[in-house]
Coordinates of C-alpha atoms in Angstrom, one line a residue:
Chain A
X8 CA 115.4 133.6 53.6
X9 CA 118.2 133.2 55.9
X10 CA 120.6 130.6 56.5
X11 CA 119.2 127.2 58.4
X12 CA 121.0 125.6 60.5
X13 CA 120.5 122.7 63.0
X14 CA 121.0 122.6 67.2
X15 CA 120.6 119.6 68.8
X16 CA 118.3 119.4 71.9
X17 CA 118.9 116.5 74.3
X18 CA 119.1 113.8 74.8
X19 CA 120.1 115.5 78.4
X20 CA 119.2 118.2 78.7
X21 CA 119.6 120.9 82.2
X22 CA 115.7 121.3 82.1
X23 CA 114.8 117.6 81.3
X24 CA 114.8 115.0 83.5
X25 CA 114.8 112.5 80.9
X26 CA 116.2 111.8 77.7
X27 CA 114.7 113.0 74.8
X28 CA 116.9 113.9 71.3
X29 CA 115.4 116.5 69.1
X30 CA 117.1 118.0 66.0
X31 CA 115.7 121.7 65.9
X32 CA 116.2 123.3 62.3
X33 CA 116.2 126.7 63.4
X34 CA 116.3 130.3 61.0
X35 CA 118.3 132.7 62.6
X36 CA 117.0 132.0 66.5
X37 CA 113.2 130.7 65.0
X38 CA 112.9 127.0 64.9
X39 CA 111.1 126.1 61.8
X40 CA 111.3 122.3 62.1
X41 CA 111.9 119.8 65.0
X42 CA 113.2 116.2 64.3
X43 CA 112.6 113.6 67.4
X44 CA 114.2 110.5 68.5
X45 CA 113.3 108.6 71.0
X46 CA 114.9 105.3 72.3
X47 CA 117.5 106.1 74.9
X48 CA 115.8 104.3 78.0
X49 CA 113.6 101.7 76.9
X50 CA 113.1 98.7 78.8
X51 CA 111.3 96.0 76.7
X52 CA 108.6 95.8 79.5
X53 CA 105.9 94.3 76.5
X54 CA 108.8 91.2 76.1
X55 CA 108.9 90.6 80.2
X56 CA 105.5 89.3 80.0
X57 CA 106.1 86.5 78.2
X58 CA 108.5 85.0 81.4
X59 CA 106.1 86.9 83.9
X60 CA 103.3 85.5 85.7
X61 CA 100.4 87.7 84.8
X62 CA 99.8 88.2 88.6
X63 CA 103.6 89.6 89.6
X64 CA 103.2 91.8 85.9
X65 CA 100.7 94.1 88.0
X66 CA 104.2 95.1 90.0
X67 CA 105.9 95.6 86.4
X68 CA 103.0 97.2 85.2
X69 CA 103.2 100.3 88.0
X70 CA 106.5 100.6 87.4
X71 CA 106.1 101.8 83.9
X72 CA 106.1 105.2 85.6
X73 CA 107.2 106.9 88.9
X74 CA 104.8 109.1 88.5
X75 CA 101.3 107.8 87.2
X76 CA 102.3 104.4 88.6
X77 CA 99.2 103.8 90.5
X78 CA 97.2 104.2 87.3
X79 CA 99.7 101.9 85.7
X80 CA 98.7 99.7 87.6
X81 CA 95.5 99.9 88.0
X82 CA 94.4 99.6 84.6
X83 CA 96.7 96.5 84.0
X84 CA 94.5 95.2 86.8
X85 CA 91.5 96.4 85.5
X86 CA 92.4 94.9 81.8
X87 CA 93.1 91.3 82.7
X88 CA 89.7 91.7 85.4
X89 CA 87.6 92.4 82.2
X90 CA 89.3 89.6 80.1
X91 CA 88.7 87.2 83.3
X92 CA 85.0 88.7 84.1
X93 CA 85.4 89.8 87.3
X94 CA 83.5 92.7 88.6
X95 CA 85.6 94.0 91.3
X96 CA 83.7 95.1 94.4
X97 CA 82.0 98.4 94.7
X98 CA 84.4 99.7 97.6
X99 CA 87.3 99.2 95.5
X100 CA 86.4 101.2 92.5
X101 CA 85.6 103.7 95.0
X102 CA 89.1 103.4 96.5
X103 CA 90.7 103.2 93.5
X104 CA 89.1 106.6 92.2
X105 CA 90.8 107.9 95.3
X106 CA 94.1 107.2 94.4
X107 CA 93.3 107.8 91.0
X108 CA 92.7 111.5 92.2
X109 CA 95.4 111.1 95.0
X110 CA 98.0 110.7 91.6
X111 CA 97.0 113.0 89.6
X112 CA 97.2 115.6 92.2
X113 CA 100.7 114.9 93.2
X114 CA 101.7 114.9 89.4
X115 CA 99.6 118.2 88.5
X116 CA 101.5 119.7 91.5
X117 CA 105.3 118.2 90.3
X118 CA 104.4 119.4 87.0
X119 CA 104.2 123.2 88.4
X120 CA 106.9 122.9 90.3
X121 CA 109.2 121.9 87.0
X122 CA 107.6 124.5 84.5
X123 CA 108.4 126.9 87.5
X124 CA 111.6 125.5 87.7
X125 CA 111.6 125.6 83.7
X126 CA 111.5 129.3 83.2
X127 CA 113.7 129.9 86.9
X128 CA 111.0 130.7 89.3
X129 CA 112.6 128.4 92.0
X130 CA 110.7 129.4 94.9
X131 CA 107.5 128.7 93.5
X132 CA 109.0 125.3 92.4
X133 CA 109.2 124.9 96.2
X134 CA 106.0 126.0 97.5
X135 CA 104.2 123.4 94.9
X136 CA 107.1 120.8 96.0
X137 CA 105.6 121.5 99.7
X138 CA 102.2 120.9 98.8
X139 CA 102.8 117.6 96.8
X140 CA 104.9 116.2 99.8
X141 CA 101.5 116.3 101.6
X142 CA 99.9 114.0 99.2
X143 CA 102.7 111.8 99.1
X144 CA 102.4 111.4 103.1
X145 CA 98.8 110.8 102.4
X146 CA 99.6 107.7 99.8
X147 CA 102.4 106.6 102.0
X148 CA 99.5 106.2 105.0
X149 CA 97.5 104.4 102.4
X150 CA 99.2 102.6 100.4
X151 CA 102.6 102.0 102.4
X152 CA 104.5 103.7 98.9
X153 CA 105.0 107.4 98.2
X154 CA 104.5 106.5 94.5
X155 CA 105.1 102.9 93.6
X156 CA 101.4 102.1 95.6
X157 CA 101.7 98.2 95.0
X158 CA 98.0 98.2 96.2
X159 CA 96.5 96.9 92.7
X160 CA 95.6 93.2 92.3
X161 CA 93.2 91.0 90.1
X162 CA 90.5 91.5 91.7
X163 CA 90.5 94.4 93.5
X164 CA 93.2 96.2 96.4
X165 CA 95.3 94.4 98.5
X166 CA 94.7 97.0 101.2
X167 CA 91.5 98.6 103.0
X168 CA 91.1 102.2 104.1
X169 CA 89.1 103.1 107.0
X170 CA 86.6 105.6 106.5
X171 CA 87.9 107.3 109.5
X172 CA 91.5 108.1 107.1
X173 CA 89.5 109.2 104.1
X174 CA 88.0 111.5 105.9
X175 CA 91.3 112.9 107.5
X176 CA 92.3 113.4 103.7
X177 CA 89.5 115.4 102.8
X178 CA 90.0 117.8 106.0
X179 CA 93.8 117.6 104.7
X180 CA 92.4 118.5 101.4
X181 CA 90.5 121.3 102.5
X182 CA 93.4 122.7 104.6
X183 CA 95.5 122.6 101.0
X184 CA 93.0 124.2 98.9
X185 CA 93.4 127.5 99.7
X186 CA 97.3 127.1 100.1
X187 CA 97.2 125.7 96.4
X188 CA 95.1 129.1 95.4
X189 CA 97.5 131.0 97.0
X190 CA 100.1 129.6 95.0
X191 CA 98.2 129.5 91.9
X192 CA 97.6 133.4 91.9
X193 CA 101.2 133.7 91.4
X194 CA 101.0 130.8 88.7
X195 CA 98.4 133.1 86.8
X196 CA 98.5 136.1 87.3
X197 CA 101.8 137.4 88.1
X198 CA 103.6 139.8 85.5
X199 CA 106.9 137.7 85.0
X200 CA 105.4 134.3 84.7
X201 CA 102.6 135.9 82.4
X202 CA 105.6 137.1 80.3
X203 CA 107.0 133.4 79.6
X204 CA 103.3 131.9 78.7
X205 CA 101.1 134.3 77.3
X206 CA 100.9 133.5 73.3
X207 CA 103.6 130.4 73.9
X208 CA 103.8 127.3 71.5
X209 CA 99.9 127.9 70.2
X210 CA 98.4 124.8 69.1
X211 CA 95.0 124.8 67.7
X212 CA 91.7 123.0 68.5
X213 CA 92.2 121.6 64.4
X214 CA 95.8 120.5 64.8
X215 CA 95.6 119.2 68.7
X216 CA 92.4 116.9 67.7
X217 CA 93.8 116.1 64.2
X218 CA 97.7 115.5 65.6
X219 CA 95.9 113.3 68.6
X220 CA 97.0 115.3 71.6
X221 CA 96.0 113.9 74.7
X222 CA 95.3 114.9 78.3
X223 CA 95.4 118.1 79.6
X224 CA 97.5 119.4 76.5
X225 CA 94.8 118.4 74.1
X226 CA 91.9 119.7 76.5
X227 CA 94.0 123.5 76.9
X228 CA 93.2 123.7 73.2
X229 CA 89.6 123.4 74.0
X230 CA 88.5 120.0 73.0
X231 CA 86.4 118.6 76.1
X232 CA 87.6 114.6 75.6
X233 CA 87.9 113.1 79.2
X234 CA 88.3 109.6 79.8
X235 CA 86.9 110.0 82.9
X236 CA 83.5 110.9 81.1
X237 CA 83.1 107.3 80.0
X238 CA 82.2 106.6 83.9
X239 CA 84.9 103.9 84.5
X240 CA 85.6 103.2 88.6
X241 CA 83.5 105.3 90.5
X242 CA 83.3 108.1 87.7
X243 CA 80.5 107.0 86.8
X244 CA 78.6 108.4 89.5
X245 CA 80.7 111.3 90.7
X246 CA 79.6 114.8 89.4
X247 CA 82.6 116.5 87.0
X248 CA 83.1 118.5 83.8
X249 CA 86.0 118.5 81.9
X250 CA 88.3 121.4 82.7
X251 CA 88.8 123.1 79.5
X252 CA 90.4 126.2 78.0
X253 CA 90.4 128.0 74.1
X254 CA 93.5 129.6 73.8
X255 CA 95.8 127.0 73.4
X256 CA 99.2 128.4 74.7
X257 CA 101.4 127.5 77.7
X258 CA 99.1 129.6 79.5
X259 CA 96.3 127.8 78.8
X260 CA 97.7 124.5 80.1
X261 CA 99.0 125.8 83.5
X262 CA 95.0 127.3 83.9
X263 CA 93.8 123.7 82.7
X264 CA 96.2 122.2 85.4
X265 CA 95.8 123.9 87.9
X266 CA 92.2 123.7 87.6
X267 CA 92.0 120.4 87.1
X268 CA 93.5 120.2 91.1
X269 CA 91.0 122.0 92.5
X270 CA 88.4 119.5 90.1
X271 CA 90.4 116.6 91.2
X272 CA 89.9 117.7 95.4
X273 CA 86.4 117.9 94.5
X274 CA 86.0 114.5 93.5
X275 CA 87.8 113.0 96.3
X276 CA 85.5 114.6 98.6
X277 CA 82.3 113.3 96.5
X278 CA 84.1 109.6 96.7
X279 CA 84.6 109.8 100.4
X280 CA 81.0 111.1 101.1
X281 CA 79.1 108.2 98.7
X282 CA 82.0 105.0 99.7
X283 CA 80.3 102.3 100.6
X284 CA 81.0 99.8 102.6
X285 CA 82.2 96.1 102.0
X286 CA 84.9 93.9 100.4
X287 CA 87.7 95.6 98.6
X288 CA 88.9 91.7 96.5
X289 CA 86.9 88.9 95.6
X290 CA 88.7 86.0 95.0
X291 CA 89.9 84.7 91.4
X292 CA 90.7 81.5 89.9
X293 CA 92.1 80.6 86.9
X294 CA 94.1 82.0 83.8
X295 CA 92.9 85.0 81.7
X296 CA 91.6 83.9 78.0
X297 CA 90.8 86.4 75.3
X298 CA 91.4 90.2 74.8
X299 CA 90.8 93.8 76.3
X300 CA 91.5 97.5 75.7
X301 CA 91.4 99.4 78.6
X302 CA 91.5 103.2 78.7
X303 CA 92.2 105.7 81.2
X304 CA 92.4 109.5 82.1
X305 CA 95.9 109.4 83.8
X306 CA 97.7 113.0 84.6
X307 CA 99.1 113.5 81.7
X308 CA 96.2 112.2 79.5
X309 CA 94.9 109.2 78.2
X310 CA 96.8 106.2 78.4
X311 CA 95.9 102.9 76.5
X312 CA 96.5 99.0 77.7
X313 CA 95.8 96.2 75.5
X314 CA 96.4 92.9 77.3
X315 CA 96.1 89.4 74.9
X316 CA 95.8 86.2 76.7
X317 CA 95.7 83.2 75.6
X318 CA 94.6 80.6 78.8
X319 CA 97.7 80.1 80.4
X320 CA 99.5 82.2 83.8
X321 CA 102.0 84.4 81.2
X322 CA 100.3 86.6 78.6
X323 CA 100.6 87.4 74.7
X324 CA 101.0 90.4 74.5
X325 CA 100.9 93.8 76.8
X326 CA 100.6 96.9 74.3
X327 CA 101.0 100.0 76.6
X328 CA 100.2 102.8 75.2
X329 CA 101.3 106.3 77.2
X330 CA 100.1 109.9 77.0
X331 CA 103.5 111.0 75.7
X332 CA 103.1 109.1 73.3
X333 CA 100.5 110.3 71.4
X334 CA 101.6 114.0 72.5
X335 CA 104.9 113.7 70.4
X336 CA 103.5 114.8 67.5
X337 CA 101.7 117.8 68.3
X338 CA 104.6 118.8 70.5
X339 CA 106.5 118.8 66.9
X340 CA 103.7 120.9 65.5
X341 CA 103.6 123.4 68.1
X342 CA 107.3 124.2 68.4
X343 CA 107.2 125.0 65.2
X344 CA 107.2 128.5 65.5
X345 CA 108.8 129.9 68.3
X346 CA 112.2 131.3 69.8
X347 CA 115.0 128.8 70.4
X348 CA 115.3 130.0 74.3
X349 CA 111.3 128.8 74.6
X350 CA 112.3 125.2 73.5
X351 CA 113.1 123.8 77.1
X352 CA 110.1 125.3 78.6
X353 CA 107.7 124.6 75.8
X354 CA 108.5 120.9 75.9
X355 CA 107.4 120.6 79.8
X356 CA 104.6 122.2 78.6
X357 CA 103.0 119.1 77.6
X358 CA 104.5 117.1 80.6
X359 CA 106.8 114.8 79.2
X360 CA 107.6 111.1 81.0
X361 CA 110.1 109.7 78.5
X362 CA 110.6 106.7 80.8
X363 CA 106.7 105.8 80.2
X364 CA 106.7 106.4 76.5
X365 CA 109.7 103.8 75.9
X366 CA 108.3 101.3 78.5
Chain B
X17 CA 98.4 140.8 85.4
X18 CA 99.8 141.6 88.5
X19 CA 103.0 142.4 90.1
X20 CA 104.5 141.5 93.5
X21 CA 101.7 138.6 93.7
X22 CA 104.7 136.3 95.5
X23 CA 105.5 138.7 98.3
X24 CA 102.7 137.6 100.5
X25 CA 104.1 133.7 100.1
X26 CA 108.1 135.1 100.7
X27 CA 107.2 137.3 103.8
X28 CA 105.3 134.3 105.3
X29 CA 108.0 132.0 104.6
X30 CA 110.6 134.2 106.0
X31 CA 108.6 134.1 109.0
X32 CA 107.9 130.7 109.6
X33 CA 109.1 127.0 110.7
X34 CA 110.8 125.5 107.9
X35 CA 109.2 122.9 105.9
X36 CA 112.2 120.6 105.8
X37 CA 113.5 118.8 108.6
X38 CA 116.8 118.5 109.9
X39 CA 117.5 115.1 108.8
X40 CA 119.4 112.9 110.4
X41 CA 119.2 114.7 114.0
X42 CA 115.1 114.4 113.2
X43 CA 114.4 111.1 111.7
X44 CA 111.1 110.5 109.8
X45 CA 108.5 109.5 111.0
X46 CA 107.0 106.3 109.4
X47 CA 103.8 105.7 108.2
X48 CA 102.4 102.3 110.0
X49 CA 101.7 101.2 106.6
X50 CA 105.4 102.2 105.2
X51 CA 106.9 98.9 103.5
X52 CA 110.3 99.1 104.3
X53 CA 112.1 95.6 104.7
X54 CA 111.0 92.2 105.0
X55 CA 111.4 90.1 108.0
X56 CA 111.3 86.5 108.9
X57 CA 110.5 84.5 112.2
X58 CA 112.5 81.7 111.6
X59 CA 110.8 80.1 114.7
X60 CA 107.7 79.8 113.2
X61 CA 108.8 79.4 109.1
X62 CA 109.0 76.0 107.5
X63 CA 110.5 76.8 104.1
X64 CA 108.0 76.2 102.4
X65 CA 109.2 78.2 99.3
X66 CA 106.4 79.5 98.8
X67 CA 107.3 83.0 98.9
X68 CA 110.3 82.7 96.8
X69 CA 108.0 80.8 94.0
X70 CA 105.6 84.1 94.2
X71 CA 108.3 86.6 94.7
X72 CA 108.5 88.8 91.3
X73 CA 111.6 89.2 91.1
X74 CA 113.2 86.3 92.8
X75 CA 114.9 87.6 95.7
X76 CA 114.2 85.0 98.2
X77 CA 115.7 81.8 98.1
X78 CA 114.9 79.3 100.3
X79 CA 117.2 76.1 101.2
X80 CA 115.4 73.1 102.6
X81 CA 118.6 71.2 103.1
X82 CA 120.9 74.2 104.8
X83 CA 117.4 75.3 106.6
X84 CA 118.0 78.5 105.4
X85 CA 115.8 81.5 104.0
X86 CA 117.8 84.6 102.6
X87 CA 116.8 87.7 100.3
X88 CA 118.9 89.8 98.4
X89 CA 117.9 93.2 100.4
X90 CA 118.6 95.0 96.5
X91 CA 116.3 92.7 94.6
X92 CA 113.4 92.8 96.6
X93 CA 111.3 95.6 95.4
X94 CA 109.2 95.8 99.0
X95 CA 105.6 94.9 97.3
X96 CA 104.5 92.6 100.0
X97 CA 103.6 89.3 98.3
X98 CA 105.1 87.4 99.4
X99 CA 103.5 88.4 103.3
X100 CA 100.7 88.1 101.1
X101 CA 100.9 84.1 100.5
X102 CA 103.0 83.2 103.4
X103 CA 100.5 80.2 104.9
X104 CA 102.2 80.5 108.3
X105 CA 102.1 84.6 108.5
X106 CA 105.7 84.2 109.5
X107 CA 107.1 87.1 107.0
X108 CA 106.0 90.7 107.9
X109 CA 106.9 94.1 106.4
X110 CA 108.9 96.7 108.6
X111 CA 109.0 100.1 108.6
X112 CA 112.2 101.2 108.2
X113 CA 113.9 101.2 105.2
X114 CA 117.8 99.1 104.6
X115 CA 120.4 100.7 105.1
X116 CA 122.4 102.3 102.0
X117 CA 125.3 100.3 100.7
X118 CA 128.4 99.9 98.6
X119 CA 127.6 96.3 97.8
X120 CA 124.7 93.9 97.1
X121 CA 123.9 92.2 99.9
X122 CA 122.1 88.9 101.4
X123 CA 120.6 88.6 104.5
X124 CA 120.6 85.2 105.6
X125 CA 118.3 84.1 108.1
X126 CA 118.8 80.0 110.0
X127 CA 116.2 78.3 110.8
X128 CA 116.8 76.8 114.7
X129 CA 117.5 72.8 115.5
X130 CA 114.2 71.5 116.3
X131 CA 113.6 71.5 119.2
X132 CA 114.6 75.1 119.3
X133 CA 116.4 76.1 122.2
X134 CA 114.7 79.1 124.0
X135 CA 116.7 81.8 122.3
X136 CA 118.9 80.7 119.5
X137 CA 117.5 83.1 117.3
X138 CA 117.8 84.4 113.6
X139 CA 119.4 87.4 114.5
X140 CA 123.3 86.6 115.2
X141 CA 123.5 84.6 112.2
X142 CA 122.2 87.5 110.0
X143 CA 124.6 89.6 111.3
X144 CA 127.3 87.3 110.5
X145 CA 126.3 86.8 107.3
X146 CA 126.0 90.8 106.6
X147 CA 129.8 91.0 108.1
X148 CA 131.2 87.9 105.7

């Protein structure tokens, strides 16, 4: 057996955004064990809502992340709602499966452009950069944010889309779709970008479902769990399968992705045929009493809220649980294994947000 | 597995428009919904407070006695609520964004003797309230 020795990985790293530590034990250039700590940006978000109105947390709440912010908060909305029984109207679940789909588009599309950027395949990083700027314009028309939306309120939206602009987004859409296959036969098939994924960080269907992976990670191993399935919003109704794939690699999660945009068009374009018309708020009175668990499919996977209330305007407790979360561990399992240089590359693999996971 | 499968995208990029634009001779274009900055018509407010009880993270402060209504441009995180529950719709959301700079700073907005003359507005004051 040869020598071990330890590299440390982070916290900042070129090909990491955020900060993230990990101790790799590595033999010779094989890393045989990774060590993680996390802590470097938290925020104590759960604390703030105990001196925070429950109705201005819903801004706090979408801030959790830049990038799944919407679905932040959303389901902080959609938490205290059930806790309050309010049954929002039927045009606003509608709407907010739109920019439900509208997010995880424009983070399916960053994520390519960083794992392209990962293994030095810049100018693809820029094609899938071009095509998410067109979903951002489309939020900002909608929502008046690129990414924080602040559309979300108890209740339902603060804002009303005609039919007339969902509409112009689907022709958008169906002007991007074959742009984004273009791009995604390079993504796939080409020889170079083959050569970094193929075989990469395996993680098996036994390990991802017994390490609780989430998200897109946990469905490239070829467990079908959506939390989309559970017909929450407008799911419900809206035709889908989850997008799944056996192998397990790095491949299979760029497939599962980039499938997953082509899935996530064709539910926008289901929403905006059957949207129906009417209210997007009702109004509500009163404090929140009692307790709810709200889950949701967001990009990167399933993310968990727990709100506690207890009858007056600040809450108990906000637990927030985010995809990255729960994809730590596996990510520990599945670098076990491979080359030092794959390290970087392999840990975008499961799109990290370390921001979201200290909240 | 195939090779060359980016030459089709390069070619066609070498012969097309950019997809950048040559900010600043080409501004952005807004969207009408883009929440940029808050204004105030001092002409029709009555400092209430209202908005600076709801605003999340207390930027606006609002003085009864000085008949002034300021926000701290670097607080407010543009979310709209306090448009939102403004009872005299005085407050709206502009399009374009603040302008970057090296200090925090509060715009200060006066509210006009009653009866307001004609044009006494908000405006001047603002602006001398930026340069102090």
């Amino acid at each position: 057996m040869s020598k071990r020795s330890v590299v440390p990985f982070g916290p900042h790293h070129p090909v990491l955004p955020e900060p993230i530590h990990l101790d790799l034990v590595l033999e010779d250039e094989k890393v045989v064990e990774a060590i993680p700590s996390i802590g470097f940006v938290h925020r104590g978000l759960e604390k703030l809502v105990e001196k925070k109105d429950f109705n201005e947390m819903a801004f706090v709440a979408e801030r959790t992340c830049g990038i799944c912010s919407y679905m932040h908060g959303m389901s902080y909305c959609a938490a205290i709602e059930h806790i309050m029984n309010v049954e929002i109207p039927e045009r606003a679940k509608y709407l907010r499966t739109v920019w439900c789909e509208l997010s995880r588009l424009h983070s399916h599309l960053l994520w390519l452009g960083l794992l392209a950027d990962g293994f030095g395949f810049e100018s693809l990083f820029m094609q899938s950069w071009r095509l998410r700027e067109k979903i951002l314009d489309m939020s900002e028309a909608s929502t008046g944010g690129r990414l924080i939306s602040s559309v979300n309120k108890i209740g339902g939206q603060r804002k009303d889309v005609d039919n007339a602009m969902l509409r112009g987004f689907v022709e958008e859409l169906d002007k991007m779709e074959p742009e984004i296959r273009e791009m995604a036969r390079t993504f796939l098939n080409d020889s170079a970008v083959r050569s970094r994924l193929d075989g990469v960080g395996v993680l098996s269907k036994e390990k991802a479902h017994e390490l609780g992976a989430v998200g897109p990670f946990l469905r490239a191993s070829g467990v079908p769990y959506d939390i989309r399935t559970t017909g929450y919003l407008a799911y419900g109704d809206i035709d889908f399968e989850p997008v799944t794939s056996d192998i397990g690699d790095s491949y299979a999660r760029t497939v599962v992705r980039i499938n997953e945009l082509f899935q996530s068009i064709d539910i926008i374009r289901q929403v905006v045929a059957k949207i129906p018309e009417g209210d997007v708020a009702v109004p509500v009175k009163g404090f929140p009493n009692g307790e709810y668990m709200m889950r949701v499919e967001q990009p990167r996977g399933e993310a968990l809220y727990y709100v506690k209330a207890n009858g007056t305007k600040f809450l108990d407790r906000l637990r927030i649980r985010t995809p990255t979360f729960a994809n730590i561990p596996p990510m520990l399992e599945m670098l076990k294994g491979c080359q030092l240089a794959d390290v970087p590359m392999l840990i975008l693999t499961i799109d990290p947000c370390i921001s979201c996971t200290e909240r | 597995m195939s090779y060359f499968s980016f030459v089709k995208t390069e070619l066609k990029n070498l012969f097309s428009k950019p997809a950048t634009r040559p900010y600043p001779q080409q501004p952005r274009k807004y969207a009408e919904r883009t929440r940029g900055h808050i204004e105030n018509n001092m002409d029709v407010c009555i400092l209430c407070g209202l908005c600076s009880k709801k605003c999340p993270t207390g930027a606006i402060t609002v003085d009864r006695t000085g008949k002034t209504w300021s926000i701290s441009r670097f607080s407010c995180i543009q979310c709209g609520y306090c448009v939102e529950s403004c009872p005299k719709k005085c407050l709206s959301m502009k399009q374009t964004y603040t302008q970057p700079d090296a200090e925090k700073k509060t715009d200060t907005f006066v509210k006009p003797e009653q009866p307001a003359p004609a044009a006494q507005p908000a405006k001047p004051a603002a602006d001398a309230a930026k340069q102090a």
